Short mmCIF file of C-alpha atoms in Angstrom, two decimals:
data_model
loop_
_atom_site.label_atom_id
_atom_site.label_comp_id
_atom_site.label_asym_id
_atom_site.label_seq_id
_atom_site.Cartn_x
_atom_site.Cartn_y
_atom_site.Cartn_z
CA MET S 1197 -39.22 -21.67 18.95
CA SER S 1198 -37.34 -23.81 21.47
CA ALA S 1199 -38.80 -24.29 24.90
CA HIS S 1200 -36.28 -22.41 27.05
CA VAL S 1201 -34.47 -19.09 26.91
CA LEU S 1202 -31.37 -17.83 28.74
CA VAL S 1203 -28.83 -14.99 28.76
CA PRO S 1204 -25.61 -16.57 27.47
CA SER S 1205 -23.01 -13.84 28.18
CA PRO S 1206 -22.52 -11.33 30.98
CA ILE S 1207 -24.41 -8.11 30.35
CA PHE S 1208 -24.11 -4.70 31.98
CA LEU S 1209 -27.02 -2.31 32.33
CA LYS S 1210 -27.29 1.41 32.95
CA THR S 1211 -30.80 2.65 33.56
CA TYR S 1212 -31.85 6.22 32.88
CA GLU S 1213 -35.24 7.84 33.28
CA ASP S 1214 -36.71 6.55 30.01
CA HIS S 1215 -34.57 3.69 28.71
CA THR S 1216 -31.85 1.30 29.73
CA VAL S 1217 -28.50 0.98 27.97
CA LEU S 1218 -27.08 -2.53 27.74
CA TYR S 1219 -23.48 -3.52 27.15
CA HIS S 1220 -23.10 -7.09 25.92
CA SER S 1221 -19.70 -8.47 26.82
CA GLY S 1222 -20.02 -11.36 24.37
CA THR S 1223 -20.52 -9.26 21.25
CA GLY S 1224 -19.09 -5.94 22.50
CA ASP S 1225 -22.27 -4.23 21.29
CA THR S 1226 -24.31 -1.60 23.11
CA HIS S 1227 -28.11 -1.49 22.82
CA LEU S 1228 -30.92 0.74 23.99
CA LEU S 1229 -33.62 -1.34 25.65
CA THR S 1230 -37.29 -0.80 26.37
CA THR S 1231 -38.85 -1.60 29.76
CA ASP S 1232 -40.20 -4.92 28.45
CA ALA S 1233 -36.76 -6.07 27.34
CA VAL S 1234 -35.19 -5.01 30.64
CA THR S 1235 -37.89 -6.93 32.53
CA ILE S 1236 -37.12 -10.05 30.49
CA LEU S 1237 -33.43 -9.75 31.32
CA ALA S 1238 -34.15 -9.19 35.00
CA LEU S 1239 -36.31 -12.32 35.10
CA LEU S 1240 -33.64 -14.34 33.28
CA ASN S 1241 -31.00 -13.09 35.66
CA SER S 1242 -30.24 -16.40 37.33
CA ASP S 1243 -31.38 -19.21 35.08
CA ALA S 1244 -32.90 -20.47 31.85
CA LYS S 1245 -36.67 -20.31 31.80
CA ALA S 1246 -39.42 -21.91 29.79
CA ILE S 1247 -40.80 -19.36 27.38
CA HIS S 1248 -44.40 -19.65 28.52
CA THR S 1249 -43.26 -19.22 32.15
CA LEU S 1250 -41.19 -16.21 31.21
CA ILE S 1251 -44.08 -14.55 29.36
CA ALA S 1252 -46.39 -15.09 32.35
CA GLU S 1253 -43.78 -13.63 34.71
CA VAL S 1254 -43.22 -10.58 32.47
CA ALA S 1255 -47.00 -9.95 32.42
CA GLU S 1256 -47.17 -10.22 36.20
CA SER S 1257 -44.10 -8.07 36.75
CA LEU S 1258 -45.43 -5.28 34.52
CA ASN S 1259 -49.07 -5.65 35.59
CA TYR S 1260 -50.19 -6.53 32.08
CA GLN S 1261 -53.22 -8.66 31.31
CA MET S 1262 -52.12 -11.96 29.73
CA SER S 1263 -53.43 -12.22 26.18
CA ASP S 1264 -52.44 -13.69 22.84
CA ASP S 1265 -51.36 -10.25 21.66
CA PHE S 1266 -49.14 -9.76 24.68
CA SER S 1267 -47.68 -13.24 24.29
CA ASP S 1268 -46.95 -12.57 20.60
CA HIS S 1269 -45.35 -9.23 21.49
CA ILE S 1270 -42.98 -10.83 24.02
CA ARG S 1271 -42.15 -13.69 21.64
CA ALA S 1272 -41.32 -11.17 18.90
CA LEU S 1273 -39.18 -9.24 21.37
CA LEU S 1274 -37.36 -12.45 22.31
CA PHE S 1275 -36.65 -13.10 18.62
CA ASP S 1276 -35.23 -9.58 18.30
CA MET S 1277 -33.07 -10.15 21.36
CA LYS S 1278 -31.92 -13.49 19.98
CA ALA S 1279 -30.93 -11.83 16.70
CA LEU S 1280 -28.73 -9.48 18.75
CA ASP S 1281 -27.29 -12.44 20.73
CA ILE S 1282 -28.64 -11.00 23.96
CA VAL S 1283 -30.62 -14.19 24.67
CA GLU S 1284 -30.28 -17.73 23.44
CA PHE S 1285 -32.91 -20.42 22.90
CA ILE S 1286 -32.05 -23.92 24.10
CA MET G 1205 11.08 28.97 33.53
CA LYS G 1206 9.64 26.54 31.00
CA LYS G 1207 11.09 26.61 27.52
CA THR G 1208 8.61 27.13 24.70
CA ILE G 1209 8.79 27.15 20.92
CA SER G 1210 9.02 30.96 21.07
CA ASN G 1211 12.39 30.62 22.83
CA LEU G 1212 13.87 29.28 19.59
CA ASP G 1213 14.78 31.86 17.01
CA SER G 1214 13.68 31.34 13.46
CA GLU G 1215 16.94 29.70 12.39
CA GLU G 1216 17.09 27.38 15.42
CA LEU G 1217 13.54 26.20 14.85
CA ARG G 1218 14.18 25.38 11.20
CA LEU G 1219 17.49 23.68 11.99
CA SER G 1220 15.83 21.53 14.69
CA LEU G 1221 13.01 20.62 12.33
CA ARG G 1222 15.53 19.49 9.70
CA THR G 1223 17.78 17.56 12.09
CA THR G 1224 16.96 16.38 15.63
CA GLY G 1225 13.32 17.36 15.51
CA VAL G 1226 11.22 19.64 17.69
CA ARG G 1227 9.78 17.94 20.80
CA LEU G 1228 6.65 19.74 21.82
CA ARG G 1229 4.17 18.80 24.48
CA SER G 1230 0.41 18.97 23.95
CA GLY G 1231 -1.26 18.01 27.24
CA PRO G 1232 -0.08 14.54 28.23
CA PHE G 1233 1.53 13.79 24.84
CA VAL G 1234 4.94 14.63 23.44
CA TYR G 1235 5.40 14.88 19.69
CA ARG G 1236 8.76 14.82 17.97
CA ILE G 1237 8.26 16.72 14.71
CA THR G 1238 10.73 16.82 11.84
CA SER G 1239 10.22 18.52 8.50
CA PRO G 1240 12.23 20.35 5.86
CA ILE G 1241 9.06 22.11 4.62
CA GLU G 1242 8.97 25.86 5.20
CA VAL G 1243 5.21 26.10 5.72
CA VAL G 1244 5.45 23.59 8.58
CA ALA G 1245 8.03 25.79 10.31
CA GLN G 1246 5.81 28.84 9.75
CA GLY G 1247 2.78 27.08 11.20
CA LEU G 1248 4.63 25.90 14.29
CA GLU G 1249 6.14 29.35 14.79
CA VAL G 1250 2.76 31.07 14.67
CA LEU G 1251 0.43 28.56 16.32
CA TYR G 1252 2.60 26.65 18.79
CA SER G 1253 4.80 29.48 20.08
CA ASP G 1254 3.53 29.10 23.68
CA PHE G 1255 3.68 25.30 23.76
CA PRO G 1256 6.22 23.63 26.07
CA LEU G 1257 9.38 22.56 24.29
CA LEU G 1258 11.22 19.50 25.63
CA GLY G 1259 14.87 18.51 25.48
CA ASP G 1260 16.38 16.00 23.05
CA ASP G 1261 16.55 13.34 25.78
CA SER G 1262 12.83 13.52 26.66
CA TYR G 1263 10.43 10.64 26.08
CA VAL G 1264 8.42 10.91 22.86
CA ASP G 1265 4.90 9.51 22.40
CA PHE G 1266 4.55 10.25 18.69
CA ASN G 1267 7.43 10.51 16.25
CA VAL G 1268 6.04 12.35 13.21
CA ALA G 1269 7.38 14.02 10.09
CA ILE G 1270 6.19 15.91 7.02
CA ALA G 1271 8.57 15.32 4.12
CA PRO G 1272 8.68 14.66 0.37
CA PRO G 1273 8.04 11.01 -0.50
CA TRP G 1274 10.89 10.54 -2.93
CA PHE G 1275 13.54 12.56 -4.65
CA LEU G 1276 11.75 13.66 -7.87
CA ARG G 1277 8.64 14.70 -5.97
CA ARG G 1278 10.59 17.63 -4.59
CA TRP G 1279 10.40 19.29 -8.01
CA PHE G 1280 7.90 17.45 -10.16
CA ARG G 1281 4.36 18.33 -8.94
CA PRO G 1282 5.77 18.55 -5.40
CA LYS G 1283 3.99 16.39 -2.88
CA ILE G 1284 4.57 15.51 0.76
CA ASP G 1285 3.89 12.58 3.06
CA PHE G 1286 2.99 12.37 6.72
CA TYR G 1287 5.28 9.89 8.48
CA PHE G 1288 4.58 8.19 11.77
CA ASP G 1289 7.59 6.21 13.03
CA TYR G 1290 9.03 6.43 9.49
CA GLN G 1291 5.93 4.83 7.94
CA ALA G 1292 3.55 6.79 5.68
CA PRO G 1293 -0.01 5.71 6.54
CA PHE G 1294 -1.73 8.12 4.11
CA LYS G 1295 -1.60 9.12 0.45
CA SER G 1296 0.72 11.98 -0.51
CA LEU G 1297 -0.73 15.49 -0.61
CA PRO G 1298 0.31 18.72 -2.40
CA VAL G 1299 3.13 20.47 -0.59
CA GLN G 1300 0.94 23.52 -0.11
CA GLN G 1301 -1.26 21.47 2.29
CA SER G 1302 1.69 20.52 4.50
CA PHE G 1303 0.57 22.24 7.68
CA ALA G 1304 -3.00 20.90 7.55
CA PHE G 1305 -1.51 17.45 6.86
CA LEU G 1306 0.66 17.73 9.96
CA GLU G 1307 -2.36 18.70 12.08
CA TRP G 1308 -4.46 15.84 10.69
CA GLY G 1309 -1.59 13.43 11.28
CA MET G 1310 -1.16 14.63 14.87
CA ASN G 1311 -4.89 14.10 15.41
CA TRP G 1312 -4.65 10.64 13.88
CA CYS G 1313 -1.96 9.69 16.41
CA ILE G 1314 -4.36 10.40 19.25
CA SER G 1315 -7.40 8.87 17.52
CA THR G 1316 -5.49 5.68 16.79
CA PHE G 1317 -3.40 5.28 19.92
CA ALA G 1318 -3.71 6.81 23.41
CA ASN G 1319 -6.33 4.30 24.51
CA GLN G 1320 -5.69 4.93 28.18
CA HIS G 1321 -8.46 7.54 27.83
CA LEU G 1322 -12.04 7.32 26.66
CA LYS G 1323 -11.83 9.38 23.45
CA ILE G 1324 -14.79 11.20 21.97
CA HIS G 1325 -14.90 13.11 18.70
CA ALA G 1326 -15.97 16.37 20.27
CA ALA G 1327 -14.79 19.89 21.01
CA VAL G 1328 -14.38 20.64 24.70
CA LEU G 1329 -13.95 23.88 26.64
CA GLU G 1330 -13.83 24.84 30.29
CA ARG G 1331 -15.00 27.61 32.55
CA GLY G 1332 -14.95 27.65 36.34
CA GLY G 1333 -13.51 24.13 36.39
CA LYS G 1334 -16.53 22.78 34.47
CA ALA G 1335 -16.18 21.24 31.03
CA LEU G 1336 -18.57 21.72 28.13
CA ILE G 1337 -18.40 18.82 25.67
CA MET G 1338 -19.68 19.46 22.13
CA PRO G 1339 -19.92 16.38 19.95
CA GLY G 1340 -21.11 16.98 16.43
CA VAL G 1341 -21.17 15.47 13.00
CA PRO G 1342 -18.93 17.20 10.42
CA GLY G 1343 -20.53 20.47 9.32
CA ALA G 1344 -22.54 20.90 12.53
CA GLY G 1345 -20.53 24.01 13.38
CA LYS G 1346 -18.79 22.73 16.48
CA SER G 1347 -15.34 24.09 15.58
CA THR G 1348 -16.77 27.52 14.75
CA LEU G 1349 -18.64 27.60 18.02
CA CYS G 1350 -15.60 26.27 19.85
CA ALA G 1351 -13.44 29.07 18.45
CA ALA G 1352 -16.03 31.72 19.32
CA LEU G 1353 -16.35 30.44 22.90
CA MET G 1354 -12.55 30.38 23.23
CA TYR G 1355 -12.49 34.10 22.39
CA ARG G 1356 -15.25 34.85 24.92
CA GLY G 1357 -13.77 33.55 28.13
CA TRP G 1358 -13.92 29.78 27.76
CA ARG G 1359 -10.64 27.86 27.98
CA LEU G 1360 -9.98 25.60 25.03
CA LEU G 1361 -9.27 22.02 26.06
CA SER G 1362 -9.54 20.54 22.57
CA ASP G 1363 -11.20 21.22 19.26
CA GLU G 1364 -11.22 17.59 18.14
CA HIS G 1365 -10.68 15.07 20.95
CA THR G 1366 -12.42 14.96 24.29
CA LEU G 1367 -10.20 12.75 26.43
CA ILE G 1368 -11.73 11.36 29.63
CA ASP G 1369 -9.41 9.83 32.20
CA GLU G 1370 -10.22 7.08 34.69
CA THR G 1371 -11.33 9.60 37.31
CA ASN G 1372 -13.90 11.12 34.90
CA LEU G 1373 -11.92 14.30 34.30
CA VAL G 1374 -11.33 15.90 30.90
CA VAL G 1375 -7.65 15.97 29.91
CA PRO G 1376 -6.69 19.12 27.96
CA LEU G 1377 -4.71 19.02 24.72
CA GLY G 1378 -4.95 22.70 23.79
CA ARG G 1379 -4.02 22.23 20.13
CA PRO G 1380 -5.06 24.75 17.45
CA VAL G 1381 -8.69 24.97 16.33
CA SER G 1382 -9.33 23.86 12.77
CA LEU G 1383 -11.63 26.03 10.66
CA LYS G 1384 -12.93 25.27 7.20
CA ASN G 1385 -14.28 27.33 4.32
CA LYS G 1386 -16.92 29.90 5.41
CA SER G 1387 -16.01 29.47 9.08
CA ILE G 1388 -12.64 31.08 8.41
CA ASP G 1389 -14.25 34.40 7.45
CA VAL G 1390 -16.93 34.09 10.14
CA ILE G 1391 -14.33 33.81 12.90
CA SER G 1392 -12.01 36.41 11.33
CA GLU G 1393 -14.92 38.84 11.50
CA PHE G 1394 -16.01 37.68 14.98
CA GLU G 1395 -12.53 38.12 16.49
CA SER G 1396 -10.39 40.52 14.52
CA GLY G 1397 -7.33 39.69 16.63
CA CYS G 1398 -7.45 35.96 15.97
CA VAL G 1399 -4.08 34.47 15.04
CA LYS G 1400 -4.26 32.18 12.01
CA GLY G 1401 -1.74 29.69 10.72
CA PRO G 1402 -0.97 28.89 7.08
CA ARG G 1403 -3.99 28.45 4.83
CA SER G 1404 -4.24 25.07 3.09
CA ILE G 1405 -6.24 25.44 -0.11
CA ASP G 1406 -8.38 22.87 -1.93
CA THR G 1407 -7.93 20.07 0.59
CA HIS G 1408 -10.47 17.23 0.71
CA LYS G 1409 -12.23 19.36 3.34
CA GLY G 1410 -11.99 22.59 1.30
CA ASP G 1411 -9.85 25.48 2.53
CA VAL G 1412 -8.46 24.90 6.02
CA VAL G 1413 -6.92 27.29 8.53
CA HIS G 1414 -5.88 26.67 12.12
CA LEU G 1415 -6.28 29.16 14.95
CA LYS G 1416 -3.78 29.74 17.71
CA PRO G 1417 -5.24 28.79 21.10
CA THR G 1418 -5.57 31.59 23.63
CA LYS G 1419 -2.65 32.01 26.02
CA GLU G 1420 -4.78 30.82 28.96
CA SER G 1421 -5.49 27.55 27.15
CA ILE G 1422 -1.77 26.79 26.98
CA VAL G 1423 -0.66 28.19 30.34
CA ARG G 1424 -3.28 26.01 32.10
CA ILE G 1425 -2.68 22.98 29.87
CA ASP G 1426 -2.26 20.62 32.84
CA GLU G 1427 -5.50 21.62 34.58
CA LYS G 1428 -8.15 18.99 34.00
CA ALA G 1429 -11.85 19.83 34.15
CA TYR G 1430 -14.98 18.15 35.45
CA PRO G 1431 -17.49 17.30 32.70
CA CYS G 1432 -20.79 19.12 33.31
CA TRP G 1433 -22.54 19.53 29.96
CA ILE G 1434 -22.82 17.54 26.75
CA VAL G 1435 -24.29 19.82 24.08
CA SER G 1436 -24.63 18.74 20.44
CA PRO G 1437 -24.65 21.94 18.37
CA ARG G 1438 -26.16 22.31 14.94
CA TYR G 1439 -25.78 25.42 12.82
CA ILE G 1440 -28.98 26.12 10.90
CA GLU G 1441 -28.92 29.26 8.78
CA GLY G 1442 -31.51 31.80 9.93
CA SER G 1443 -32.66 29.71 12.90
CA GLU G 1444 -33.36 31.04 16.37
CA THR G 1445 -31.11 29.86 19.16
CA LYS G 1446 -32.81 26.91 20.77
CA LEU G 1447 -31.48 24.72 23.57
CA VAL G 1448 -33.42 21.51 24.16
CA GLN G 1449 -32.74 19.03 26.92
CA VAL G 1450 -32.30 15.48 25.63
CA SER G 1451 -32.42 12.16 27.43
CA LYS G 1452 -29.30 10.69 28.93
CA SER G 1453 -29.94 7.34 27.27
CA ASP G 1454 -30.02 8.93 23.79
CA THR G 1455 -26.94 10.97 24.67
CA PHE G 1456 -25.14 7.82 25.82
CA MET G 1457 -25.83 6.12 22.49
CA SER G 1458 -24.90 9.11 20.32
CA VAL G 1459 -21.70 9.90 22.25
CA ALA G 1460 -20.70 6.20 22.20
CA ALA G 1461 -21.19 6.26 18.41
CA GLN G 1462 -18.88 9.29 18.20
CA SER G 1463 -16.21 7.77 20.40
CA PHE G 1464 -12.94 6.64 18.85
CA ASN G 1465 -12.43 3.78 21.29
CA TYR G 1466 -15.61 3.09 23.26
CA ASN G 1467 -15.92 -0.36 21.66
CA LEU G 1468 -12.23 -1.08 22.06
CA LEU G 1469 -12.38 -0.40 25.80
CA GLY G 1470 -15.23 -2.88 26.23
CA GLU G 1471 -16.75 -3.07 29.71
CA LYS G 1472 -14.39 -0.34 30.95
CA GLY G 1473 -15.62 1.94 28.16
CA PHE G 1474 -19.23 1.27 29.16
CA GLU G 1475 -18.46 2.12 32.78
CA MET G 1476 -16.56 5.29 31.85
CA MET G 1477 -19.33 6.40 29.48
CA SER G 1478 -21.95 5.74 32.20
CA VAL G 1479 -20.08 7.90 34.70
CA LEU G 1480 -19.51 10.62 32.10
CA VAL G 1481 -23.18 10.85 31.07
CA ASP G 1482 -24.26 10.71 34.74
CA SER G 1483 -22.15 13.75 35.48
CA CYS G 1484 -23.55 15.87 32.63
CA GLU G 1485 -26.69 17.74 31.69
CA CYS G 1486 -27.45 16.83 28.08
CA TYR G 1487 -28.75 19.17 25.38
CA GLU G 1488 -29.07 19.84 21.67
CA LEU G 1489 -28.46 23.38 20.48
CA SER G 1490 -29.59 24.81 17.17
CA TYR G 1491 -28.20 28.24 16.36
CA SER G 1492 -27.32 30.70 13.64
CA SER G 1493 -25.89 33.57 15.72
CA LEU G 1494 -22.61 33.00 17.55
CA ASP G 1495 -23.37 35.81 20.03
CA GLU G 1496 -26.74 34.26 20.91
CA ALA G 1497 -25.23 30.81 21.28
CA ILE G 1498 -22.53 32.17 23.60
CA LYS G 1499 -25.19 33.86 25.75
CA THR G 1500 -26.95 30.51 26.01
CA PHE G 1501 -23.78 28.83 27.26
CA ASP G 1502 -23.18 31.66 29.72
CA MET G 1503 -26.68 31.12 31.11
CA LEU G 1504 -26.03 27.38 31.39
CA GLU G 1505 -22.84 28.02 33.29
CA ASN G 1506 -24.49 30.50 35.65
CA ALA G 1507 -27.36 28.10 36.34
CA ILE G 1508 -25.12 25.58 38.10
#
């Protein structure tokens, strides 16, 4: 995996009680996001970030204990988001 | 006084259909309909008698016709085509299915064009200014339920298309309700006075009949309604009536999937869908008894 991740196209979010709906202006697709994915997008709001920095910030933001499992979970989530063109690795 | 189809006598209607066309208004849209087919005239006479009729100089949104495709087809296994602006976008059908074909073609015009509205494949009715939107996959029983509600005090806005304008109001169309197969007998028994149009037999959907909208649905055709409930009905034989609240996020996704133009509208569609779902309570309804289901909707309406 490359070292940095960013959000390449404008996205629009609508948050409900349980999930957040995302509209991706680049692809025209709509997705249902979990809290972890929304947190990633919020942290990537302004700039590209190094992946290890992003994972640490997600853990802190959600009050999770940093661990290999958590790191793997966020990396897998980033791959899923990349497959949907929501994020891009540079 | 507004002119309606019923102001034309039988001869005038048929002559107009064969020559200049009949210009009828359904909500915000004007159709110009031409056809030499008798069953089309009969269907319009029965089902559209209260619809506003416009003059020959009025603007037309959709120019449609039901007519034989070519000369020999008038006699040899007679078939008909649906024409939109003189083009035939569909395969020919047996002449006996002419009226259903006209209705499907009129629906297609709205599904394909009219993108100034957010369009959802859903029945929609109104009571007390509040709109009940019922999306549903084919066979879920939404048209049957829609017809039953129409006969029990709810105003029909549309059986097929829920149109949302930019101010988040539902725009009525008021066109006839389409019933298929068993639903035809169910509603005939439920409302003995229901007015049915020509029966189209052995269509790709089975037997199809259209119901005349109630007078109130046509008289108040220009009154929009505020969306208050999104309820996905599902008919399950022998089941108890059960109304379950569902999350707005799931409702957003399922209604977007059943929209004709959510993707086409892009960011605007997302914004309109967000406002729509925000304004509604969202439920799933399983039912087998129309009376029980209607009671459930009455309770919903009284709860607000």
